[in-house]
Short mmCIF file of N, CA and C in Angstrom, two decimals:
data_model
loop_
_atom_site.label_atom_id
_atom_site.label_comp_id
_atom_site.label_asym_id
_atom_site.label_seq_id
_atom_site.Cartn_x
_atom_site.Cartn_y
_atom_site.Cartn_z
N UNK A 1402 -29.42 1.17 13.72
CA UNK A 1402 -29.26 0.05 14.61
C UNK A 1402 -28.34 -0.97 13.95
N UNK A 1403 -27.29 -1.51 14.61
CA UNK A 1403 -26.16 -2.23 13.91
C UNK A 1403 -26.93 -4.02 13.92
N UNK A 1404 -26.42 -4.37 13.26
CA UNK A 1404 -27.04 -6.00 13.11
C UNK A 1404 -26.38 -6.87 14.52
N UNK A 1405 -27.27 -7.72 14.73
CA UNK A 1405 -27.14 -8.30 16.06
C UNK A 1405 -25.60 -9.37 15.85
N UNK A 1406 -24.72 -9.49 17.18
CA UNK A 1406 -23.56 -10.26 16.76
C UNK A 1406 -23.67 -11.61 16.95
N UNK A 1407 -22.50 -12.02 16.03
CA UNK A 1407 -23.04 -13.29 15.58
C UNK A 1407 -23.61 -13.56 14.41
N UNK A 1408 -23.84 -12.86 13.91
CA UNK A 1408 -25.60 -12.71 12.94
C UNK A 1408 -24.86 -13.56 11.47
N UNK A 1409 -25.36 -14.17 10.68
CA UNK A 1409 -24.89 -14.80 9.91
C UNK A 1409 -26.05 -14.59 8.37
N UNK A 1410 -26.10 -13.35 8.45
CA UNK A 1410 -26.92 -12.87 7.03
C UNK A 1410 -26.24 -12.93 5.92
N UNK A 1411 -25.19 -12.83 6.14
CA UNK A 1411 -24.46 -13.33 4.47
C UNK A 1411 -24.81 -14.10 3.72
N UNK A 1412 -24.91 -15.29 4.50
CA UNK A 1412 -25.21 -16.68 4.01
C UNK A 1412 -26.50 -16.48 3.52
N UNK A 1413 -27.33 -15.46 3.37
CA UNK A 1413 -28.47 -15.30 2.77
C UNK A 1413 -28.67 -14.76 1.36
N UNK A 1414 -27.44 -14.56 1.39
CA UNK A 1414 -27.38 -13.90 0.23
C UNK A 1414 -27.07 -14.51 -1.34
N UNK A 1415 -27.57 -13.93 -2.17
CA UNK A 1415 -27.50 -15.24 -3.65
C UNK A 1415 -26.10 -15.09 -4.22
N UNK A 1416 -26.02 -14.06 -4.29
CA UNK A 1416 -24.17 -14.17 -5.07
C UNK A 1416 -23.21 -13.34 -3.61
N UNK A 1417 -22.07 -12.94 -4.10
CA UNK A 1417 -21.14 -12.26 -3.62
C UNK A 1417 -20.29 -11.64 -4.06
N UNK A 1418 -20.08 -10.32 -3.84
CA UNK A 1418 -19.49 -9.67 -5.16
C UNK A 1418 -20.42 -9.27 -6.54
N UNK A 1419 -19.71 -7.94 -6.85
CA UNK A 1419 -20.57 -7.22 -7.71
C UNK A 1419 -20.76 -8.27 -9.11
N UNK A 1420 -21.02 -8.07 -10.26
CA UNK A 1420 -20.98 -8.58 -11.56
C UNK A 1420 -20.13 -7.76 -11.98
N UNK A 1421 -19.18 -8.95 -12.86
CA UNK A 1421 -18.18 -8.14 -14.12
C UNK A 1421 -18.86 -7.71 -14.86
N UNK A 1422 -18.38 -5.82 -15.15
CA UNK A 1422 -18.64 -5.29 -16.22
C UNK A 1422 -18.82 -6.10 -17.39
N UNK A 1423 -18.35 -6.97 -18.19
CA UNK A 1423 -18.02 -7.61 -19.39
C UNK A 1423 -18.19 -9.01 -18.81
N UNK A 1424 -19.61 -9.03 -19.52
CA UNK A 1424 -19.21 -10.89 -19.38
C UNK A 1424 -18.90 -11.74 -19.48
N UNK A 1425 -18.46 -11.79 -20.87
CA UNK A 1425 -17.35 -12.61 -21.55
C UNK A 1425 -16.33 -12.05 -22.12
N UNK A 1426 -15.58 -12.27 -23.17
CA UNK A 1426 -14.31 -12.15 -23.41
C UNK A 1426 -15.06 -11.11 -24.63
N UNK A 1427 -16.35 -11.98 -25.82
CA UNK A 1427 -16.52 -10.84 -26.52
C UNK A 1427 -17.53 -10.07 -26.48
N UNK A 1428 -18.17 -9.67 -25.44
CA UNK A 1428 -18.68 -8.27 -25.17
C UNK A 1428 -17.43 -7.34 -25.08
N UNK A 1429 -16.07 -7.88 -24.43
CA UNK A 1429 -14.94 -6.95 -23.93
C UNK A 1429 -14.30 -6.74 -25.31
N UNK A 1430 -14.43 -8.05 -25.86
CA UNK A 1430 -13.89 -7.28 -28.14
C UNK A 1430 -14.51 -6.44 -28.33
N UNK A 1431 -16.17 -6.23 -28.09
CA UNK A 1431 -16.69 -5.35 -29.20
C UNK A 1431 -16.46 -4.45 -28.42
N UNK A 1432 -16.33 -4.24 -27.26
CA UNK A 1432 -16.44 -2.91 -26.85
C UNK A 1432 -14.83 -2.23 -26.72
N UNK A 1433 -14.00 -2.53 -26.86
CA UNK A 1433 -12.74 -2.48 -27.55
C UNK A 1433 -12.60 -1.77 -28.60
N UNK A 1434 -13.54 -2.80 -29.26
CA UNK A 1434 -13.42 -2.04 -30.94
C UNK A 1434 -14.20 -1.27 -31.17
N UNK A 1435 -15.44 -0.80 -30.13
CA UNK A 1435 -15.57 0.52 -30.23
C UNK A 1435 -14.66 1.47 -30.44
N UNK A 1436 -13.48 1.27 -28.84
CA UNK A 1436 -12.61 2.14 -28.74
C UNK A 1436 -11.69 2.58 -29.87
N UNK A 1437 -11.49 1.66 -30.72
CA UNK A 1437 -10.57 1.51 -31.75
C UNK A 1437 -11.28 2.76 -32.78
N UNK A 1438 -12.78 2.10 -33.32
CA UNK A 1438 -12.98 3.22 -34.17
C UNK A 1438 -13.86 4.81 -33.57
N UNK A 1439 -13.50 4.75 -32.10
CA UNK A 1439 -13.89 6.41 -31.42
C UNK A 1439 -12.53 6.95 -31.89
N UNK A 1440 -11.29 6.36 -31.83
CA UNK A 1440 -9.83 6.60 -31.94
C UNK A 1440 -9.74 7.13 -33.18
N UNK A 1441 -9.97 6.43 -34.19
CA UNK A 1441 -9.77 6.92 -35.44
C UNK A 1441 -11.20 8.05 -35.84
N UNK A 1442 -12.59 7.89 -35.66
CA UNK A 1442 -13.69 8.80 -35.51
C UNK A 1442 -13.30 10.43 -35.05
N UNK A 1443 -12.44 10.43 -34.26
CA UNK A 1443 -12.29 11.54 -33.11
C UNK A 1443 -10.69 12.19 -32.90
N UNK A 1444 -10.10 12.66 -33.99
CA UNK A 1444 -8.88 12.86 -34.33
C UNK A 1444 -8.65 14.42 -33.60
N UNK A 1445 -7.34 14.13 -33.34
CA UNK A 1445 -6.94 15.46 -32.30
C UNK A 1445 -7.13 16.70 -33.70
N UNK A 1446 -7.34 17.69 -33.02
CA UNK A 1446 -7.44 19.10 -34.28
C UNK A 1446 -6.22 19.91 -33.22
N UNK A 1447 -5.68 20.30 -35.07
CA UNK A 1447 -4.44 21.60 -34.47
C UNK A 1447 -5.09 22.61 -35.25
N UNK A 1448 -4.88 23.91 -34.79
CA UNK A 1448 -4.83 25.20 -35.77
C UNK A 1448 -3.43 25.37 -36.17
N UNK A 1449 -3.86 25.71 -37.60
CA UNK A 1449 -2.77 26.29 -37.99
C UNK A 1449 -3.14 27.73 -38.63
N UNK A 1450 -2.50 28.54 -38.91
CA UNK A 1450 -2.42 30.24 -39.73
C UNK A 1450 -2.03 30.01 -40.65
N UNK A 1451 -2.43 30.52 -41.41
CA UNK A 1451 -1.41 30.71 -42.59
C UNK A 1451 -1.93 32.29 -43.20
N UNK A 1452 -0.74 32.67 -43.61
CA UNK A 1452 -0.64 34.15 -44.60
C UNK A 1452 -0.27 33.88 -46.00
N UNK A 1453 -0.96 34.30 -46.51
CA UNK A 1453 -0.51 34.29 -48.36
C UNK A 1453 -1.04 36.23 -48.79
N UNK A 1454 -0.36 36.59 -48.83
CA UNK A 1454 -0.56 38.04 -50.07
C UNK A 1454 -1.08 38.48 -48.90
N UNK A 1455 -1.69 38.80 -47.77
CA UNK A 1455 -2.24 39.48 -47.23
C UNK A 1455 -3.49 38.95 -46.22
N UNK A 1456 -3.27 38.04 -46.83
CA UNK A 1456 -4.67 37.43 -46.07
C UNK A 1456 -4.28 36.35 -45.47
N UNK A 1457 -4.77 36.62 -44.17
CA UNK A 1457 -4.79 35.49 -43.11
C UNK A 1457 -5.66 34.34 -42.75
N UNK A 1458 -5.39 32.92 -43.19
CA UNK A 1458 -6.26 32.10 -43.17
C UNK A 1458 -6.42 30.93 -41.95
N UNK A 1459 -6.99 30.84 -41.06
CA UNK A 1459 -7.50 29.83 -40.16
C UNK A 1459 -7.77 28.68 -40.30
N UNK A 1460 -7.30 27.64 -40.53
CA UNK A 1460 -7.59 26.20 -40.11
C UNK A 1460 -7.49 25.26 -39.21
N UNK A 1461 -8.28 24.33 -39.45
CA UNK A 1461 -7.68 23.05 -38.20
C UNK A 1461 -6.98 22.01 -38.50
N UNK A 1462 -6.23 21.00 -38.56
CA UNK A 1462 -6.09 20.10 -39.24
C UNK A 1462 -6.32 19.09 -38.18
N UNK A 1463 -6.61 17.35 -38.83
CA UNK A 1463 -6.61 16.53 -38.16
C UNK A 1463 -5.52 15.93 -37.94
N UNK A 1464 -5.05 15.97 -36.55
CA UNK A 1464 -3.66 15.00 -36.17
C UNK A 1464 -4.61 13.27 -35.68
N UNK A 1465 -3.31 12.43 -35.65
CA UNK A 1465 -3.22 11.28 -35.34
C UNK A 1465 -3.69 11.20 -33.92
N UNK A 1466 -4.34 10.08 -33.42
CA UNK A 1466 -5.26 10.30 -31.84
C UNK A 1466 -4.21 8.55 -31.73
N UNK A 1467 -3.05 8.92 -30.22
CA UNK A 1467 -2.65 7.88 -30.29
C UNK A 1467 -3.55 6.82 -29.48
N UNK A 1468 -3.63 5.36 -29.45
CA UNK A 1468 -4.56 4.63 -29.05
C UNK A 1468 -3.91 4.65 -27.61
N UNK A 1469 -4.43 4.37 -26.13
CA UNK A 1469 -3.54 3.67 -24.82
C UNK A 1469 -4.34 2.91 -24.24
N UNK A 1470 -3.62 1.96 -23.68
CA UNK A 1470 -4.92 1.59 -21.96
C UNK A 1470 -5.51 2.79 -21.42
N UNK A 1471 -4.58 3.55 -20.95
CA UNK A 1471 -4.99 4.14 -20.18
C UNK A 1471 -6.94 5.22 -20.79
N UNK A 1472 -6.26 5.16 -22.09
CA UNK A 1472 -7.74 5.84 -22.89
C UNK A 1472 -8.79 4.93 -23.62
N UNK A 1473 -7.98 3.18 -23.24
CA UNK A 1473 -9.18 2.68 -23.44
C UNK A 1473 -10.23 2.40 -22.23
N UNK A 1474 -9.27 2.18 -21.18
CA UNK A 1474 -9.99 2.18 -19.65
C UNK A 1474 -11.17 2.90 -19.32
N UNK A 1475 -10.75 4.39 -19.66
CA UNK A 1475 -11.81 5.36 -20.03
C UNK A 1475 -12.86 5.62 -20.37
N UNK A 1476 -12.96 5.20 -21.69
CA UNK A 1476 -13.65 5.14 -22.62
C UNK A 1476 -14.67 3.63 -22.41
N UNK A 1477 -14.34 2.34 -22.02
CA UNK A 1477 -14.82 1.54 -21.40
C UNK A 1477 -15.52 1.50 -19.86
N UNK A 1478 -14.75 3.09 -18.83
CA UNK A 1478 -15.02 2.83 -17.35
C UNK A 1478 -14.66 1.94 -16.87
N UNK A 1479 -13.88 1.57 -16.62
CA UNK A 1479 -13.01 0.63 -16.22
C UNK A 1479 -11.63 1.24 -15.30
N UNK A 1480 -11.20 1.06 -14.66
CA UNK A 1480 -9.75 1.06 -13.80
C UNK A 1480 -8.96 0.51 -14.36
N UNK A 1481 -7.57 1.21 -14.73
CA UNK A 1481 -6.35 0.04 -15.19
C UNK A 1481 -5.83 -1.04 -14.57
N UNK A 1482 -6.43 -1.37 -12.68
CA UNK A 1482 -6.36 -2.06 -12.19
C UNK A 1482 -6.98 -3.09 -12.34
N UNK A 1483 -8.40 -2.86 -13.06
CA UNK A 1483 -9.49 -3.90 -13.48
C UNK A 1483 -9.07 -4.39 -14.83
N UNK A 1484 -8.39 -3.66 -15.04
CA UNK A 1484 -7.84 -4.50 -16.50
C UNK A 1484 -7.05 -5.10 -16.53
N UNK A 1485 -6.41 -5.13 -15.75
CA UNK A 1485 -5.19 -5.94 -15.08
C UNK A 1485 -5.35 -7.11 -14.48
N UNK A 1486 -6.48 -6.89 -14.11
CA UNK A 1486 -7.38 -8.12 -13.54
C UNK A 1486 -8.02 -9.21 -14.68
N UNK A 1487 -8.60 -8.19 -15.35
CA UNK A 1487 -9.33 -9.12 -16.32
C UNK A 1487 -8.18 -9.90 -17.54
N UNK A 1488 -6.91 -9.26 -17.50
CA UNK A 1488 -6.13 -10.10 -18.07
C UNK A 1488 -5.04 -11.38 -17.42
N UNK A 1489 -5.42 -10.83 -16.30
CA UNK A 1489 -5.09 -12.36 -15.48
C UNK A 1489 -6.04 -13.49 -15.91
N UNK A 1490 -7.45 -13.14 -15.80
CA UNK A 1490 -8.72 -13.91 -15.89
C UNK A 1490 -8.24 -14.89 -17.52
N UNK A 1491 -8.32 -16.10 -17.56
CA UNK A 1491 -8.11 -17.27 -18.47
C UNK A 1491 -9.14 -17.09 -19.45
N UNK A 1492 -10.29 -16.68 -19.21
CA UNK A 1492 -11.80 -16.31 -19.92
C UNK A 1492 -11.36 -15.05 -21.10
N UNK A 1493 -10.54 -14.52 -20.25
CA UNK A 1493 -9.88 -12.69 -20.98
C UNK A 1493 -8.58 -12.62 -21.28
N UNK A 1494 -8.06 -12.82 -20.92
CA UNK A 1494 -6.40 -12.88 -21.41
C UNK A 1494 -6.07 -12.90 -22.88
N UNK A 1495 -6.70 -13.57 -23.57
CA UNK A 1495 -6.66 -13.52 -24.88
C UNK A 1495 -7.01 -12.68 -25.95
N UNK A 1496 -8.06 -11.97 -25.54
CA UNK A 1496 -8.93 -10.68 -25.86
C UNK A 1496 -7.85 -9.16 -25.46
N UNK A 1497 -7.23 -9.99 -23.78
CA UNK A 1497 -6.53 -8.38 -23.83
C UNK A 1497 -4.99 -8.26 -24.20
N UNK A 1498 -4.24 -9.44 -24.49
CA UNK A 1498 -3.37 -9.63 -25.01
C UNK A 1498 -2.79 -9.01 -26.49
N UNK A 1499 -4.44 -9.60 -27.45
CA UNK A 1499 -4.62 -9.15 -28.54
C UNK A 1499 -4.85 -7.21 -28.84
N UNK A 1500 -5.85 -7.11 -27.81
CA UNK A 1500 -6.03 -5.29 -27.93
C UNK A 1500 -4.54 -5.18 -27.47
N UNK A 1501 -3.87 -5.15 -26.44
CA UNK A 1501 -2.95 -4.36 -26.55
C UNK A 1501 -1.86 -4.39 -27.41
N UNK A 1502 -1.68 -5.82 -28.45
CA UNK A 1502 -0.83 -5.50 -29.33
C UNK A 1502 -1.16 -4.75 -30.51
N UNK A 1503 -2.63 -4.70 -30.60
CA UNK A 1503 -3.26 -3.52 -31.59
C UNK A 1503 -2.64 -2.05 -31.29
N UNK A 1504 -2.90 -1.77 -29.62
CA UNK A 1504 -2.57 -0.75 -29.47
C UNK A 1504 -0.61 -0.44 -29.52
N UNK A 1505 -0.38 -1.11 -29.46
CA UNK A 1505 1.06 -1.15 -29.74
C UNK A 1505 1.42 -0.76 -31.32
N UNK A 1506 0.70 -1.89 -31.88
CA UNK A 1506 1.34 -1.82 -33.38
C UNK A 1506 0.49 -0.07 -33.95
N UNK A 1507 -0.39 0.28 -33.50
CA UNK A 1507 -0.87 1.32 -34.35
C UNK A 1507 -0.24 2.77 -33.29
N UNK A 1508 0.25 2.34 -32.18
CA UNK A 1508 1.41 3.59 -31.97
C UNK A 1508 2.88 3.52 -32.74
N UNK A 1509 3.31 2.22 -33.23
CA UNK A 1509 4.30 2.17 -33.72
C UNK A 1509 4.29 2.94 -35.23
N UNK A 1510 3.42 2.41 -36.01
CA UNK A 1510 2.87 2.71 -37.14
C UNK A 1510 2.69 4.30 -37.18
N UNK A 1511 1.96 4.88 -36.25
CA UNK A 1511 1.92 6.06 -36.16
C UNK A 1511 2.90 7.06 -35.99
N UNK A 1512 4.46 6.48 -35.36
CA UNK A 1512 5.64 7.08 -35.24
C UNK A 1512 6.59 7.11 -36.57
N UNK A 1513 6.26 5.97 -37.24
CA UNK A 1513 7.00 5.37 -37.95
C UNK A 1513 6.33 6.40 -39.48
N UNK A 1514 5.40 6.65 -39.10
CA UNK A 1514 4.82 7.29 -40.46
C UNK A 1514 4.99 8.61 -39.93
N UNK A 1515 5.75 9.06 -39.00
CA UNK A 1515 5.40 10.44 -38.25
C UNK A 1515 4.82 11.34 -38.06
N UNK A 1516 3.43 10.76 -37.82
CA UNK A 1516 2.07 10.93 -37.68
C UNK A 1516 2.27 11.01 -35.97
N UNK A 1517 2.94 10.74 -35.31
CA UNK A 1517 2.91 11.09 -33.57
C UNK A 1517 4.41 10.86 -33.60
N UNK A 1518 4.68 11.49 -32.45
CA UNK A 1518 5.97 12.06 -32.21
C UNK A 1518 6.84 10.56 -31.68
N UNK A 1519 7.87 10.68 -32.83
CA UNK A 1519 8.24 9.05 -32.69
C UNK A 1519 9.17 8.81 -31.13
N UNK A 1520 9.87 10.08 -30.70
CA UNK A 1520 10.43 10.06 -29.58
C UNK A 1520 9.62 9.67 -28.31
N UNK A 1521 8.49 10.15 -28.16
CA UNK A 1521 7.57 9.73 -27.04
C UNK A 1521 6.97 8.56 -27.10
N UNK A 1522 6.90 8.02 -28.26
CA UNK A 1522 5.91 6.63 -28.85
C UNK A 1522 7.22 5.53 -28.54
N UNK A 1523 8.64 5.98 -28.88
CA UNK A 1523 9.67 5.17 -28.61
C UNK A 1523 10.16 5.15 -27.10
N UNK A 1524 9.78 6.05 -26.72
CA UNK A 1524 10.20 5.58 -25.02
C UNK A 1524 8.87 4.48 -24.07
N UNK A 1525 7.53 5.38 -24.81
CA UNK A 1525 6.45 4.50 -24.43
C UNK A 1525 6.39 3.28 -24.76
N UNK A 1526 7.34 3.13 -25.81
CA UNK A 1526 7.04 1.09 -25.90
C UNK A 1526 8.24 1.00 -25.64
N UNK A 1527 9.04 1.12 -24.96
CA UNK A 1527 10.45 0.49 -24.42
C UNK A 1527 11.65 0.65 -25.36
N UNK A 1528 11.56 1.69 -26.19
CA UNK A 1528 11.99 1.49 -27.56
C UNK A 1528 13.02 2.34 -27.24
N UNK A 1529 13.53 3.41 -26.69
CA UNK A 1529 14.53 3.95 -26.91
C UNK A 1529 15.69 3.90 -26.22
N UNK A 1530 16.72 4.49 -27.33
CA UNK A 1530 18.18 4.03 -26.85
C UNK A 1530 18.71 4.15 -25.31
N UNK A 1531 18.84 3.21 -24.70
CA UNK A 1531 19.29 3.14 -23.33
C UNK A 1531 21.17 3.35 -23.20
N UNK A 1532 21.60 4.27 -22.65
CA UNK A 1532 22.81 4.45 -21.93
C UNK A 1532 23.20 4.03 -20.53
N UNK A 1533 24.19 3.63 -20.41
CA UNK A 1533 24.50 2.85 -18.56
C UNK A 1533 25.05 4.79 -18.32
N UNK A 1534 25.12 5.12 -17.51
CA UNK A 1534 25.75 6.51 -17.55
C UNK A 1534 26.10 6.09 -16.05
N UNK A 1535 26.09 4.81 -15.27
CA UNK A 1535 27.28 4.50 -13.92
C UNK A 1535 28.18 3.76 -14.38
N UNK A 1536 28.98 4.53 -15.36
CA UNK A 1536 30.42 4.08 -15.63
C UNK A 1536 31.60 4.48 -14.39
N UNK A 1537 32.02 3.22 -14.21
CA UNK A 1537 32.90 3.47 -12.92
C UNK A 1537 34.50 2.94 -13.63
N UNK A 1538 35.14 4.24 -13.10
CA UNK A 1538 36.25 4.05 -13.63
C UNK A 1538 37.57 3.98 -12.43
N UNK A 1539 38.64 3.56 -12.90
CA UNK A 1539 39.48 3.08 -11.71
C UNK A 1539 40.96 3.68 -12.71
N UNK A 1540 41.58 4.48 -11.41
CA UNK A 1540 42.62 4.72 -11.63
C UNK A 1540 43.66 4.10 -10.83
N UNK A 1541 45.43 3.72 -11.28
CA UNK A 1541 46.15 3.89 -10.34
C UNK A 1541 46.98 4.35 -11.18
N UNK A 1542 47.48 5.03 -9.62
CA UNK A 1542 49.22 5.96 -10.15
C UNK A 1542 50.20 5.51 -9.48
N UNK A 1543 50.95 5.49 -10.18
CA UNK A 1543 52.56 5.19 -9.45
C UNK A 1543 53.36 5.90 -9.42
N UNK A 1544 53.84 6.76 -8.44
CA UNK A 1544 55.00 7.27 -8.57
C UNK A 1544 56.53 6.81 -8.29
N UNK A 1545 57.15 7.27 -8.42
CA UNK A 1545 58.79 6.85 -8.90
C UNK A 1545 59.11 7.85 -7.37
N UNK A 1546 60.25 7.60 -6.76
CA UNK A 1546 60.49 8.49 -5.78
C UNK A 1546 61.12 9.89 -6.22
N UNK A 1547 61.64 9.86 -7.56
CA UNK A 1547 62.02 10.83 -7.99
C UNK A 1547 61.11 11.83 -8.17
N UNK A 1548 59.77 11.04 -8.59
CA UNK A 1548 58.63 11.81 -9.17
C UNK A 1548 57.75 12.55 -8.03
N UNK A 1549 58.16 11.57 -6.27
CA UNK A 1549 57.24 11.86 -5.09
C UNK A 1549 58.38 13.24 -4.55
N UNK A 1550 59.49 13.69 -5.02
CA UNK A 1550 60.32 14.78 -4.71
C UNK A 1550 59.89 15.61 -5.09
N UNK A 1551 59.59 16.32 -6.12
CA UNK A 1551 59.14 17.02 -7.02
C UNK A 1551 57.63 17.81 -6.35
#
């Protein structure tokens, strides 16, 4: 049965709108810096082979786990849209300003030590070499009437 029209039950209501995940700025630090040390805790594994004399040996090694929004969003539940939000918010802005230059400087760091692939880490922070490739070029010719005989 649909509610009668007119009906003005809203106004009954105590808040509006869900509650922010994060209530302040540092519940959203610590839980950040969770993310920070799941990042370093939880390192990508490669196999590698190796052969010596005959024998074939199996390992894993630990690679570099690069940090992102997009995998802190995640890891928090959160939408990159909500984070986007919460760094508009005057309460948060400062908190997310700061994480993302963390996450910046420790992808840089990580290229730079070539610990992650510095080509992808350099396009991901705006870093790589840009070419104009709409070079427009202009010709004129002149010919001589001698030259329009010919």
């Amino acid at each position: 049965m649909a509610a009668p029209l007119g009906n003005q039950f809203w106004k009954a209501r105590s808040k509006h709108g869900r509650n922010k995940i994060f209530s302040d700025d540092d519940v959203l630090w610590e839980a950040c810096q969770e993310y920070f040390q799941w990042v370093v805790d939880n390192p990508l594994q490669e196999e590698k082979v190796f052969c010596h004399q005959g024998n074939v040996t199996k390992t894993s090694l630990d690679k570099m786990r690069a940090m992102t929004i997009g995998g802190l969003c995640t890891f928090l539940d959160i939408d990159q849209t909500t984070w986007t939000e919460y760094k508009k918010h005057k309460d948060f802005s400062s908190v997310c300003t700061r994480v993302e230059q963390i996450i910046k400087d420790q992808k840089f760091a990580g290229a730079a030590a070539d610990m992650l692939n510095p080509s992808i880490i350099a396009r991901d922070l705006g870093l790589a070499d840009k070419t104009d490739s709409n070079v427009k070029a202009s010709y004129t010719i002149n010919l001589s009437e001698t030259d329009a005989e010919l």
